[in-house]
Amino acid sequence: MKNFALPKMAISLPLAVLAAAILIFINEISFRESTAATANIEQAQQTRDSLNALMRHVLDAETGQRGYLLTGDERYLEPYNAATAEINPNLDVLRQLFAPYKDQMAEYASMSQHISSKMAEMDLSVRMRKEGNEDAWKFVLTTNVGQEHMEAIRKQAAALASSSSSRMVQGQEQIKKTLQLSRAGVAIMALAGLLAFYMYLLQTQALFRSGEREKESLQRERDQLDLQVRERTANLAELATHLQNVREDERGHLARELHDELGALLTAAKLDVARLKSRLAGSLPEATDRLTHLTNTLNSGIALKRRIVEDLRPSSLSHLGLVASLEILAREFEERSGLSITTDLENVELGGSAQLTVYRLVQESLTNIGKYAEASQAVVSLQNMGSYITVEVHDNGKGFDTASVGPTSHGLSGMRHRVEAAGGRLTVASTKGTGTQITAVLPKAPSSPS
């Protein structure tokens, strides 16, 4: 079957190429002739418009001149002056349009001469009327010189318009011929295309079955790859959740060790220093000052230990609740960073793991604001939304292009995974110069394990 299809393809391809070449040749000829014909039609139309405008201006000038001569009202001179100002530009345009045509150029020259004579006759009569020479302008008005010039102008303008109309008709006929030529070319191309298409169908039938077999094979491979990707993705998600839980467990263990062991050591040291200070009071002022400094240092160490313990595992979540923990987190971060942080927190019903997810989300968001945002204000909100709660952290910093965030942005990736593991959805909205808004929607009931 394939051996039979190859000769068909060897014939259909050159046939299609030949038909395409013929059609391109015909279309190129048609395009050039149509372009030339269209240019002639446009020029003829422009010529007719210019002739009509010229005749209108001449008639307006003559009307204004006669009105002024008969009434002496200078208001008639306004249309007269406006019309005479447009006549010479009209003549210049017509001169350029008739320049390629010798016969019409001669007719134009004669018409231009008559127009000049008519303009001189009107200008003379207007000047004599202004000068008060009644007999002279009346004599000019009663003669037939102006009428003879106008009749000659009309006759020559009509002849020139007729020749322009003839060029327009010729252009239309030329366009009609090119359309017929294109029509014939399209018909030939259609027949050749049908023949090539028939041969292509014969070839397609030969290749269809093999294509279907390849398609089925590719589909089986694709389904297998999709299954492997889903399994690997599920395994990675389970691994990431496990690592996250292990990390929280390690944080909790380290927080307990710091609180129990290091806290006890620092407290004992502080009590020993207090006893030494009470025994040496008044006897050794220098030693007392050093002990006071040591007490302050131990107090700073205890405060640092407390802050590290709270960062590792916020005890306020179990003792004070989520809202109070977020308030404490916001105030402490405000004191450390100098940002102005506003909170809008509602009491919500969440399990312990979900509360920790919300707390870590706000903690990571504030940390990112302090490191990268260059912001001066931030807003933290926690709202009830029926069976869901929403958490938003918004700043007025420099923002960033969310499309440029790559897979190496572990902070955002970690937040997204933590929220999605709790059955929620995280969105990040930011543009350069307008700040960043991180929004998480979490269900109140804990999500069932997948």
Short mmCIF file of N, CA and C in Angstrom, two decimals, residues 34-110:
data_model
loop_
_atom_site.label_atom_id
_atom_site.label_comp_id
_atom_site.label_asym_id
_atom_site.label_seq_id
_atom_site.Cartn_x
_atom_site.Cartn_y
_atom_site.Cartn_z
N SER A 34 -4.69 45.99 -11.71
CA SER A 34 -5.72 46.59 -10.86
C SER A 34 -5.20 47.82 -10.14
N THR A 35 -3.93 47.75 -9.71
CA THR A 35 -3.35 48.91 -9.04
C THR A 35 -3.27 50.11 -9.98
N ALA A 36 -2.83 49.85 -11.22
CA ALA A 36 -2.75 50.95 -12.19
C ALA A 36 -4.13 51.50 -12.51
N ALA A 37 -5.11 50.59 -12.68
CA ALA A 37 -6.47 51.04 -12.98
C ALA A 37 -7.06 51.83 -11.82
N THR A 38 -6.82 51.37 -10.62
CA THR A 38 -7.33 52.09 -9.44
C THR A 38 -6.72 53.47 -9.33
N ALA A 39 -5.42 53.56 -9.65
CA ALA A 39 -4.76 54.88 -9.62
C ALA A 39 -5.37 55.81 -10.66
N ASN A 40 -5.67 55.27 -11.86
CA ASN A 40 -6.30 56.10 -12.90
C ASN A 40 -7.68 56.56 -12.46
N ILE A 41 -8.45 55.65 -11.84
CA ILE A 41 -9.79 56.02 -11.39
C ILE A 41 -9.71 57.08 -10.30
N GLU A 42 -8.77 56.91 -9.35
CA GLU A 42 -8.63 57.91 -8.29
C GLU A 42 -8.22 59.26 -8.86
N GLN A 43 -7.31 59.23 -9.85
CA GLN A 43 -6.88 60.49 -10.45
C GLN A 43 -8.02 61.15 -11.21
N ALA A 44 -8.81 60.34 -11.93
CA ALA A 44 -9.95 60.89 -12.66
C ALA A 44 -10.98 61.47 -11.70
N GLN A 45 -11.22 60.77 -10.57
CA GLN A 45 -12.18 61.28 -9.59
C GLN A 45 -11.67 62.57 -8.97
N GLN A 46 -10.37 62.61 -8.69
CA GLN A 46 -9.79 63.83 -8.13
C GLN A 46 -9.90 64.98 -9.12
N THR A 47 -9.70 64.66 -10.44
CA THR A 47 -9.82 65.69 -11.46
C THR A 47 -11.23 66.24 -11.51
N ARG A 48 -12.23 65.36 -11.49
CA ARG A 48 -13.63 65.81 -11.52
C ARG A 48 -13.95 66.65 -10.28
N ASP A 49 -13.47 66.20 -9.11
CA ASP A 49 -13.74 66.97 -7.89
C ASP A 49 -13.09 68.36 -7.98
N SER A 50 -11.86 68.42 -8.51
CA SER A 50 -11.18 69.71 -8.63
C SER A 50 -11.89 70.61 -9.63
N LEU A 51 -12.37 70.03 -10.75
CA LEU A 51 -13.11 70.84 -11.73
C LEU A 51 -14.42 71.37 -11.13
N ASN A 52 -15.13 70.51 -10.38
CA ASN A 52 -16.36 70.97 -9.74
C ASN A 52 -16.08 72.07 -8.74
N ALA A 53 -15.00 71.91 -7.97
CA ALA A 53 -14.65 72.95 -7.00
C ALA A 53 -14.27 74.25 -7.71
N LEU A 54 -13.54 74.13 -8.83
CA LEU A 54 -13.16 75.33 -9.57
C LEU A 54 -14.38 76.06 -10.09
N MET A 55 -15.32 75.31 -10.69
CA MET A 55 -16.52 75.95 -11.22
C MET A 55 -17.34 76.58 -10.09
N ARG A 56 -17.38 75.93 -8.95
CA ARG A 56 -18.14 76.48 -7.83
C ARG A 56 -17.53 77.78 -7.36
N HIS A 57 -16.19 77.82 -7.29
CA HIS A 57 -15.53 79.06 -6.85
C HIS A 57 -15.73 80.18 -7.86
N VAL A 58 -15.67 79.84 -9.17
CA VAL A 58 -15.89 80.88 -10.19
C VAL A 58 -17.30 81.43 -10.09
N LEU A 59 -18.29 80.52 -9.93
CA LEU A 59 -19.68 80.98 -9.81
C LEU A 59 -19.88 81.79 -8.53
N ASP A 60 -19.25 81.35 -7.43
CA ASP A 60 -19.37 82.12 -6.19
C ASP A 60 -18.78 83.51 -6.36
N ALA A 61 -17.63 83.59 -7.05
CA ALA A 61 -17.01 84.89 -7.27
C ALA A 61 -17.90 85.78 -8.13
N GLU A 62 -18.49 85.19 -9.19
CA GLU A 62 -19.34 85.98 -10.07
C GLU A 62 -20.59 86.45 -9.32
N THR A 63 -21.16 85.57 -8.49
CA THR A 63 -22.35 85.96 -7.72
C THR A 63 -22.04 87.08 -6.75
N GLY A 64 -20.92 86.94 -6.05
CA GLY A 64 -20.54 88.00 -5.11
C GLY A 64 -20.26 89.31 -5.82
N GLN A 65 -19.61 89.23 -7.02
CA GLN A 65 -19.31 90.44 -7.77
C GLN A 65 -20.58 91.15 -8.22
N ARG A 66 -21.54 90.38 -8.75
CA ARG A 66 -22.78 91.00 -9.23
C ARG A 66 -23.59 91.56 -8.06
N GLY A 67 -23.60 90.85 -6.92
CA GLY A 67 -24.32 91.36 -5.77
C GLY A 67 -23.75 92.68 -5.30
N TYR A 68 -22.42 92.78 -5.31
CA TYR A 68 -21.80 94.02 -4.87
C TYR A 68 -22.06 95.15 -5.87
N LEU A 69 -21.97 94.82 -7.17
CA LEU A 69 -22.20 95.86 -8.18
C LEU A 69 -23.62 96.39 -8.11
N LEU A 70 -24.58 95.51 -7.88
CA LEU A 70 -25.98 95.94 -7.92
C LEU A 70 -26.41 96.63 -6.63
N THR A 71 -25.85 96.24 -5.49
CA THR A 71 -26.31 96.80 -4.21
C THR A 71 -25.29 97.74 -3.57
N GLY A 72 -24.01 97.56 -3.87
CA GLY A 72 -22.98 98.35 -3.21
C GLY A 72 -22.69 97.87 -1.80
N ASP A 73 -23.32 96.77 -1.37
CA ASP A 73 -23.12 96.22 -0.03
C ASP A 73 -21.82 95.40 -0.02
N GLU A 74 -20.88 95.83 0.81
CA GLU A 74 -19.58 95.18 0.82
C GLU A 74 -19.63 93.78 1.42
N ARG A 75 -20.75 93.39 2.00
CA ARG A 75 -20.84 92.02 2.49
C ARG A 75 -20.77 91.01 1.35
N TYR A 76 -21.15 91.44 0.14
CA TYR A 76 -21.04 90.54 -1.00
C TYR A 76 -19.59 90.29 -1.40
N LEU A 77 -18.70 91.18 -0.92
CA LEU A 77 -17.29 90.99 -1.27
C LEU A 77 -16.66 89.84 -0.49
N GLU A 78 -17.27 89.45 0.65
CA GLU A 78 -16.69 88.35 1.43
C GLU A 78 -16.69 87.04 0.64
N PRO A 79 -17.85 86.59 0.10
CA PRO A 79 -17.79 85.36 -0.72
C PRO A 79 -16.97 85.57 -1.99
N TYR A 80 -16.97 86.80 -2.53
CA TYR A 80 -16.19 87.07 -3.73
C TYR A 80 -14.69 86.90 -3.45
N ASN A 81 -14.22 87.49 -2.36
CA ASN A 81 -12.79 87.38 -2.02
C ASN A 81 -12.41 85.95 -1.66
N ALA A 82 -13.30 85.26 -0.92
CA ALA A 82 -13.01 83.87 -0.54
C ALA A 82 -12.91 82.99 -1.77
N ALA A 83 -13.80 83.21 -2.74
CA ALA A 83 -13.80 82.37 -3.94
C ALA A 83 -12.57 82.65 -4.80
N THR A 84 -12.25 83.92 -4.99
CA THR A 84 -11.09 84.26 -5.82
C THR A 84 -9.79 83.74 -5.23
N ALA A 85 -9.73 83.66 -3.86
CA ALA A 85 -8.52 83.15 -3.22
C ALA A 85 -8.32 81.66 -3.48
N GLU A 86 -9.40 80.92 -3.76
CA GLU A 86 -9.31 79.48 -3.96
C GLU A 86 -9.10 79.09 -5.42
N ILE A 87 -9.31 80.03 -6.34
CA ILE A 87 -9.27 79.67 -7.76
C ILE A 87 -7.86 79.29 -8.20
N ASN A 88 -6.87 80.09 -7.86
CA ASN A 88 -5.49 79.78 -8.29
C ASN A 88 -4.98 78.46 -7.72
N PRO A 89 -5.19 78.14 -6.43
CA PRO A 89 -4.79 76.81 -5.95
C PRO A 89 -5.48 75.67 -6.70
N ASN A 90 -6.77 75.88 -7.07
CA ASN A 90 -7.47 74.86 -7.85
C ASN A 90 -6.82 74.68 -9.22
N LEU A 91 -6.43 75.79 -9.83
CA LEU A 91 -5.79 75.70 -11.14
C LEU A 91 -4.44 74.99 -11.04
N ASP A 92 -3.70 75.23 -9.95
CA ASP A 92 -2.41 74.55 -9.78
C ASP A 92 -2.61 73.04 -9.65
N VAL A 93 -3.61 72.62 -8.90
CA VAL A 93 -3.88 71.19 -8.75
C VAL A 93 -4.24 70.57 -10.09
N LEU A 94 -5.10 71.27 -10.86
CA LEU A 94 -5.51 70.74 -12.17
C LEU A 94 -4.33 70.68 -13.13
N ARG A 95 -3.43 71.67 -13.05
CA ARG A 95 -2.26 71.66 -13.93
C ARG A 95 -1.43 70.39 -13.69
N GLN A 96 -1.26 70.02 -12.41
CA GLN A 96 -0.50 68.81 -12.10
C GLN A 96 -1.23 67.55 -12.57
N LEU A 97 -2.56 67.56 -12.46
CA LEU A 97 -3.32 66.38 -12.86
C LEU A 97 -3.33 66.18 -14.38
N PHE A 98 -3.38 67.29 -15.14
CA PHE A 98 -3.44 67.20 -16.60
C PHE A 98 -2.06 67.15 -17.26
N ALA A 99 -0.99 67.32 -16.46
CA ALA A 99 0.36 67.38 -17.05
C ALA A 99 0.71 66.14 -17.87
N PRO A 100 0.33 64.90 -17.47
CA PRO A 100 0.71 63.74 -18.30
C PRO A 100 -0.08 63.63 -19.61
N TYR A 101 -1.13 64.41 -19.78
CA TYR A 101 -2.01 64.26 -20.94
C TYR A 101 -1.93 65.54 -21.80
N LYS A 102 -1.32 65.44 -22.98
CA LYS A 102 -1.09 66.61 -23.81
C LYS A 102 -2.39 67.24 -24.31
N ASP A 103 -3.34 66.40 -24.82
CA ASP A 103 -4.59 66.93 -25.34
C ASP A 103 -5.36 67.67 -24.25
N GLN A 104 -5.48 67.07 -23.12
CA GLN A 104 -6.22 67.71 -22.04
C GLN A 104 -5.47 68.91 -21.48
N MET A 105 -4.13 68.87 -21.55
CA MET A 105 -3.36 70.02 -21.08
C MET A 105 -3.63 71.24 -21.95
N ALA A 106 -3.79 71.05 -23.25
CA ALA A 106 -4.12 72.17 -24.14
C ALA A 106 -5.49 72.74 -23.80
N GLU A 107 -6.46 71.83 -23.56
CA GLU A 107 -7.81 72.29 -23.18
C GLU A 107 -7.75 73.03 -21.85
N TYR A 108 -6.94 72.52 -20.93
CA TYR A 108 -6.80 73.18 -19.63
C TYR A 108 -6.20 74.58 -19.78
N ALA A 109 -5.18 74.71 -20.66
CA ALA A 109 -4.54 76.01 -20.85
C ALA A 109 -5.55 77.03 -21.37
N SER A 110 -6.41 76.60 -22.30
CA SER A 110 -7.43 77.52 -22.83
C SER A 110 -8.42 77.91 -21.73
#
